[in-house]
XYZ file of C-alpha atoms in Angstrom:
402
model
C 5.749 17.023 -32.848
C 4.634 18.847 -29.687
C 2.671 17.109 -26.923
C 0.707 18.884 -24.183
C 0.697 17.041 -20.838
C -2.047 18.020 -18.378
C -2.458 17.085 -14.707
C -5.724 18.661 -13.590
C -6.493 18.989 -9.862
C -9.592 20.278 -8.110
C -8.252 23.863 -8.098
C -5.116 23.560 -10.222
C -3.696 22.633 -13.619
C -0.102 21.419 -13.877
C 1.204 21.178 -17.426
C 4.144 20.773 -19.792
C 4.692 21.205 -23.503
C 7.234 18.678 -24.790
C 8.922 18.466 -28.180
C 8.831 14.702 -28.616
C 11.528 14.340 -31.268
C 14.123 15.396 -28.707
C 12.005 14.968 -25.536
C 12.754 18.619 -24.747
C 10.512 20.519 -22.324
C 9.506 23.742 -24.094
C 7.306 25.067 -21.302
C 6.145 23.998 -17.876
C 3.760 25.626 -15.481
C 1.121 25.566 -12.797
C -2.261 27.241 -12.570
C -3.453 27.277 -8.966
C -6.150 28.667 -6.708
C -8.759 28.273 -9.458
C -12.122 29.589 -8.257
C -10.603 31.553 -5.393
C -10.428 35.316 -4.988
C -6.919 35.518 -6.453
C -5.618 32.858 -8.822
C -2.025 32.373 -9.899
C -0.311 31.129 -13.054
C 3.420 30.513 -13.146
C 4.869 29.540 -16.519
C 8.510 28.754 -17.351
C 9.668 28.765 -20.958
C 12.613 26.535 -21.923
C 13.416 25.485 -18.332
C 17.028 24.665 -17.552
C 18.391 26.505 -20.576
C 20.285 29.781 -20.989
C 17.116 31.367 -22.363
C 14.836 30.270 -19.512
C 12.135 32.834 -18.785
C 9.441 32.870 -16.103
C 6.086 34.597 -16.224
C 3.775 34.946 -13.232
C 0.177 36.143 -13.496
C -1.985 36.807 -10.445
C -5.653 37.441 -11.112
C -9.022 35.792 -10.485
C -9.291 32.526 -12.450
C -12.947 31.585 -12.529
C -12.700 27.978 -13.658
C -10.500 25.420 -15.451
C -11.558 26.749 -18.863
C -10.349 30.267 -18.029
C -7.163 28.849 -16.537
C -6.456 26.851 -19.684
C -7.118 29.860 -21.923
C -4.571 31.876 -19.918
C -2.044 29.083 -20.451
C -2.718 28.988 -24.203
C -2.302 32.761 -24.314
C 1.181 32.490 -22.806
C 2.214 29.518 -24.939
C 1.244 31.381 -28.132
C 2.676 34.760 -27.086
C 4.321 36.271 -30.195
C 7.445 37.371 -28.353
C 8.098 34.537 -25.917
C 5.700 31.697 -26.794
C 6.753 28.208 -27.854
C 3.928 27.518 -30.320
C 2.448 29.700 -33.045
C -1.108 28.608 -32.253
C -3.054 25.741 -30.715
C -2.904 23.751 -33.965
C 0.790 23.020 -33.275
C -0.218 20.674 -30.446
C -0.151 17.175 -31.954
C -1.538 15.274 -28.959
C -2.564 15.752 -25.336
C -1.911 13.393 -22.432
C -4.033 13.578 -19.283
C -3.058 12.132 -15.924
C -6.056 10.261 -14.480
C -5.691 8.907 -10.960
C -8.091 5.963 -10.994
C -9.008 3.652 -13.843
C -10.294 0.857 -11.606
C -10.328 -2.478 -13.401
C -11.446 -0.847 -16.649
C -7.994 0.134 -17.892
C -4.817 -1.905 -18.013
C -3.121 0.533 -20.389
C -3.269 4.169 -21.408
C -6.060 4.762 -23.905
C -7.421 7.296 -26.378
C -10.191 9.371 -24.819
C -13.662 8.663 -26.185
C -17.152 9.173 -24.703
C -17.023 5.578 -23.411
C -13.676 6.232 -21.704
C -15.124 9.338 -20.048
C -18.083 7.252 -18.825
C -15.683 4.704 -17.328
C -13.688 7.429 -15.533
C -16.984 8.692 -14.120
C -17.899 5.179 -12.930
C -14.657 5.077 -10.973
C -15.319 8.335 -9.110
C -16.348 6.424 -5.931
C -12.823 4.949 -5.866
C -11.169 8.400 -6.194
C -13.816 10.996 -5.240
C -11.314 13.849 -4.870
C -9.213 13.176 -7.973
C -11.263 11.726 -10.827
C -13.773 14.630 -11.006
C -10.857 17.088 -11.242
C -9.169 14.945 -13.909
C -12.444 14.975 -15.857
C -12.590 18.770 -15.643
C -9.220 18.956 -17.364
C -10.277 16.467 -20.036
C -13.522 18.267 -20.850
C -11.851 21.677 -21.064
C -9.047 20.350 -23.284
C -11.527 18.619 -25.589
C -13.479 21.872 -25.905
C -10.368 23.948 -26.687
C -8.654 21.275 -28.828
C -11.583 19.378 -30.409
C -9.521 17.888 -33.243
C -6.452 16.877 -31.206
C -5.681 13.249 -30.293
C -6.110 12.977 -26.486
C -5.036 10.135 -24.209
C -5.837 9.194 -20.609
C -2.845 7.855 -18.659
C -3.946 6.094 -15.464
C -1.988 5.926 -12.194
C -3.541 2.524 -11.544
C -3.001 0.917 -14.969
C 0.549 -0.360 -14.385
C -0.621 -2.351 -11.361
C -3.433 -4.147 -13.193
C -1.001 -7.024 -13.816
C -1.111 -7.960 -10.113
C -2.427 -11.495 -9.567
C -5.585 -11.967 -7.460
C -3.638 -13.318 -4.477
C -1.841 -9.958 -4.318
C -4.732 -7.575 -4.934
C -7.543 -9.277 -2.983
C -8.324 -8.362 0.613
C -9.474 -11.114 2.966
C -12.976 -9.661 3.198
C -16.362 -11.054 2.162
C -15.990 -11.736 -1.562
C -19.244 -9.896 -2.268
C -17.477 -6.603 -1.532
C -15.201 -7.252 -4.488
C -18.022 -8.443 -6.741
C -20.416 -5.607 -5.936
C -18.214 -2.670 -4.916
C -14.814 -3.511 -6.474
C -13.069 -3.470 -3.092
C -9.469 -4.567 -3.750
C -5.915 -3.263 -3.895
C -5.309 -0.989 -6.899
C -2.042 0.797 -6.191
C -0.992 4.245 -7.405
C 2.118 6.107 -8.649
C 2.034 3.615 -11.523
C 3.314 6.116 -14.085
C 6.389 6.791 -11.930
C 7.047 3.112 -11.219
C 6.720 2.216 -14.903
C 9.059 5.052 -15.944
C 11.907 4.269 -13.537
C 11.580 0.550 -14.232
C 12.149 1.230 -17.920
C 15.127 3.476 -17.161
C 16.588 0.844 -14.830
C 16.275 -1.872 -17.488
C 18.164 0.376 -19.892
C 20.945 0.890 -17.329
C 21.093 -2.844 -16.675
C 21.358 -3.498 -20.412
C 18.406 -5.889 -20.347
C 14.917 -5.847 -21.857
C 12.373 -4.820 -19.220
C 10.462 -8.133 -19.569
C 13.594 -9.887 -18.289
C 13.990 -7.679 -15.192
C 12.940 -8.268 -11.594
C 12.967 -4.957 -9.734
C 11.854 -3.271 -6.532
C 10.975 0.374 -7.202
C 10.802 2.675 -4.177
C 8.958 5.979 -4.690
C 9.617 8.186 -1.653
C 8.177 11.693 -1.548
C 5.444 13.252 0.559
C 3.469 10.299 -0.766
C 5.328 6.979 -0.749
C 4.894 3.621 -2.417
C 6.860 0.531 -3.364
C 6.319 -1.957 -6.172
C 7.548 -5.477 -6.832
C 8.131 -5.894 -10.582
C 8.542 -9.378 -12.012
C 9.544 -9.756 -15.666
C 8.658 -6.108 -16.198
C 5.170 -6.357 -14.668
C 3.838 -5.112 -11.343
C 2.992 -8.121 -9.159
C 2.530 -6.307 -5.835
C 2.474 -2.727 -4.583
C 2.173 -1.052 -1.196
C -0.659 1.408 -1.812
C -4.058 -0.215 -1.651
C -7.631 0.652 -2.544
C -6.732 4.206 -1.514
C -3.368 6.013 -1.228
C -3.366 5.502 2.571
C -2.042 1.956 2.890
C 1.582 0.856 2.985
C 4.667 2.943 3.752
C 4.921 5.788 6.267
C 4.390 9.024 4.335
C 4.620 12.745 4.975
C 1.153 13.071 6.498
C -0.359 9.603 5.895
C -0.090 6.767 8.387
C 0.427 3.856 6.010
C -0.305 0.395 7.477
C -2.119 0.260 10.810
C -4.552 -1.958 12.693
C -7.930 -1.675 10.921
C -9.645 -1.721 14.314
C -8.081 1.690 15.006
C -11.208 3.411 13.681
C -13.414 1.649 16.260
C -10.939 2.367 19.062
C -10.850 6.073 18.221
C -14.629 6.207 17.948
C -15.227 4.475 21.273
C -12.426 6.053 23.307
C -11.956 9.483 21.720
C -15.461 10.120 20.405
C -14.115 10.755 16.905
C -16.400 10.500 13.891
C -15.301 8.661 10.741
C -14.715 11.879 8.810
C -12.405 13.232 11.533
C -10.508 9.934 11.686
C -10.070 10.005 7.910
C -8.639 13.538 8.074
C -6.288 12.510 10.881
C -4.962 9.435 9.057
C -4.463 11.273 5.754
C -3.366 14.758 6.821
C -2.144 14.619 10.416
C -0.303 11.300 10.653
C 2.856 9.829 9.112
C 6.031 11.806 9.776
C 3.981 14.864 10.738
C 2.027 12.917 13.326
C 5.159 11.450 14.886
C 7.257 14.608 15.145
C 5.267 17.576 13.882
C 7.248 17.853 10.626
C 6.718 16.273 7.220
C 9.655 17.833 5.339
C 12.557 15.402 5.612
C 15.083 18.259 5.494
C 13.555 19.718 8.644
C 13.543 16.292 10.276
C 17.248 15.732 9.587
C 18.064 19.134 11.091
C 15.946 18.332 14.131
C 17.718 14.978 14.540
C 21.075 16.782 14.407
C 19.784 19.128 17.114
C 18.938 16.180 19.368
C 15.177 15.982 18.761
C 14.230 12.464 19.896
C 10.830 12.428 18.200
C 12.354 13.445 14.876
C 14.833 10.578 15.240
C 11.916 8.250 16.015
C 10.008 9.411 12.918
C 13.042 8.726 10.731
C 13.483 5.293 12.300
C 9.810 4.386 11.887
C 9.746 5.367 8.225
C 12.997 3.681 7.212
C 12.124 0.541 9.205
C 8.824 0.281 7.300
C 10.721 0.752 4.030
C 13.166 -1.998 5.000
C 10.359 -4.358 5.958
C 8.612 -3.907 2.603
C 11.846 -4.319 0.645
C 12.473 -7.606 2.464
C 8.922 -8.771 1.779
C 9.205 -7.980 -1.918
C 12.540 -9.773 -2.150
C 10.707 -12.829 -0.840
C 7.908 -12.297 -3.397
C 10.320 -11.998 -6.333
C 13.013 -14.492 -5.348
C 15.537 -13.072 -7.799
C 16.017 -9.308 -7.638
C 18.150 -7.573 -10.254
C 17.931 -4.086 -8.776
C 16.358 -1.806 -6.190
C 15.484 1.668 -7.492
C 14.960 4.791 -5.354
C 13.044 7.696 -6.876
C 10.956 10.839 -6.129
C 11.937 13.742 -3.876
C 13.250 11.836 -0.861
C 14.321 8.746 -2.768
C 16.434 10.799 -5.189
C 17.973 13.253 -2.720
C 18.186 11.703 0.751
C 21.241 9.478 1.231
C 20.415 8.895 4.908
C 16.955 7.514 4.160
C 18.368 5.278 1.409
C 21.122 3.934 3.664
C 18.782 3.328 6.601
C 16.177 1.675 4.350
C 18.808 -0.872 3.246
C 20.583 -1.289 6.584
C 21.466 -4.887 7.430
C 20.572 -6.222 3.979
C 24.102 -7.325 3.120
C 23.009 -10.874 3.974
C 20.614 -10.638 0.982
C 23.357 -9.437 -1.337
C 22.475 -5.736 -1.101
C 25.560 -3.601 -0.566
C 25.671 0.135 -1.144
C 28.800 2.221 -1.603
C 28.674 4.934 1.080
C 30.651 7.403 -1.021
C 28.479 6.923 -4.117
C 25.332 7.115 -1.990
C 26.410 10.448 -0.476
C 26.962 12.091 -3.873
C 24.314 14.488 -5.165
C 23.331 14.375 -8.813
C 20.288 14.930 -10.990
C 21.386 12.045 -13.191
C 20.476 8.373 -12.847
C 23.284 6.498 -11.092
C 24.261 3.209 -9.464
C 25.128 3.461 -5.756
C 25.851 -0.196 -5.009
C 29.273 -1.775 -4.640
C 30.816 -3.879 -7.397
C 30.311 -7.058 -5.374
C 26.630 -6.357 -4.633
C 24.534 -9.130 -6.174
C 21.539 -6.759 -6.192
C 22.309 -3.449 -7.851
C 20.934 -0.272 -6.275
C 20.038 2.737 -8.422
C 18.883 6.285 -7.866
C 16.774 7.275 -10.880
C 14.937 10.614 -11.103
C 11.308 10.138 -12.012
C 9.691 12.209 -14.735
C 5.973 11.592 -14.766
C 5.252 14.238 -17.415
C 7.714 12.669 -19.850
C 6.330 9.241 -18.947
C 2.819 10.451 -19.817
C 4.076 11.895 -23.111
C 5.745 8.579 -23.977
C 2.525 6.746 -23.171
C 0.688 9.067 -25.563
C 3.246 8.252 -28.268
C 2.747 4.530 -27.624
C -1.034 4.860 -27.998
C -0.606 6.795 -31.256
C 1.714 4.112 -32.604
C -0.649 1.398 -31.447
């Protein structure tokens, strides 16, 4: 049984073909620069194996349909393909960024589901239209294949009102659905399930804090297997300090910048999303560059690291208060999985709360899930690689079974 996982962006298509019996990735790739003068498709067959093979095509790619047809051509290539023809695809899973309050779970795609994704475009104007492009193209190419929408926001729909409501006029929620939604839900759900397995407990019995640290960052408090609070808000700007996003700040900042710097709202939005965070503080948003700069004596790089890890620590402490009992803290995503300094600094001083990490275990590099806390730590600490494509494929399997 082969599943096709699609993550469609405004000018890109990221994809994987997964053999679900063994959860083996048969092919993975990225179509980018769709609609530009020169497009690019990079496909890897059987990644991580002795027979791994890469193919790169560079040519104009007019639209998502043409991009998808190029992908199908490679996947069905007689010499190196991984499927004989498109009929070998049993199901397709689509990443959809925003499901609003319409979707608490992944769901089979129907005309009504497409209408609901369209209704939520105002909540994700850059992402949902691109996700819809991928859905429409896939439904045209694979009209008879079972297709599922997997929503970034769905996992967080278990948050109680006191966690997702903003203290604004209630009419904004009633009329415009202004509230906290949260994102990265597929990643948080996946690592929570992996952590429960490592703890030897059913997920509904676990209280966890999952910390997703990459260029985008978020944290989730999980009580009895359900998200009860998360750091990202109505948009992916709120919460932790990110690569180029500010995270939490005084909401009056917009008025200050307008009155004192003459900035328009659009320029402020660009600044907060693309020119702030680590990049705004020190000019760099790659944590590897920041660590090197700190080693070279760069004070602003050291400040950026301190600001980010302090914000992480503050949120972890807040979520410990929310949950009361915490079984484990989980670090994931690019920085969370690979940066021992950020992990150590994010947990600094938390021994009083029963959080103790083993410095030697924390410093080890591995692509495998692992525990980095000491034996006497009352809260276990894990590093668990996220795998959003596999998580989407598993969600598709769950919908089929359901």
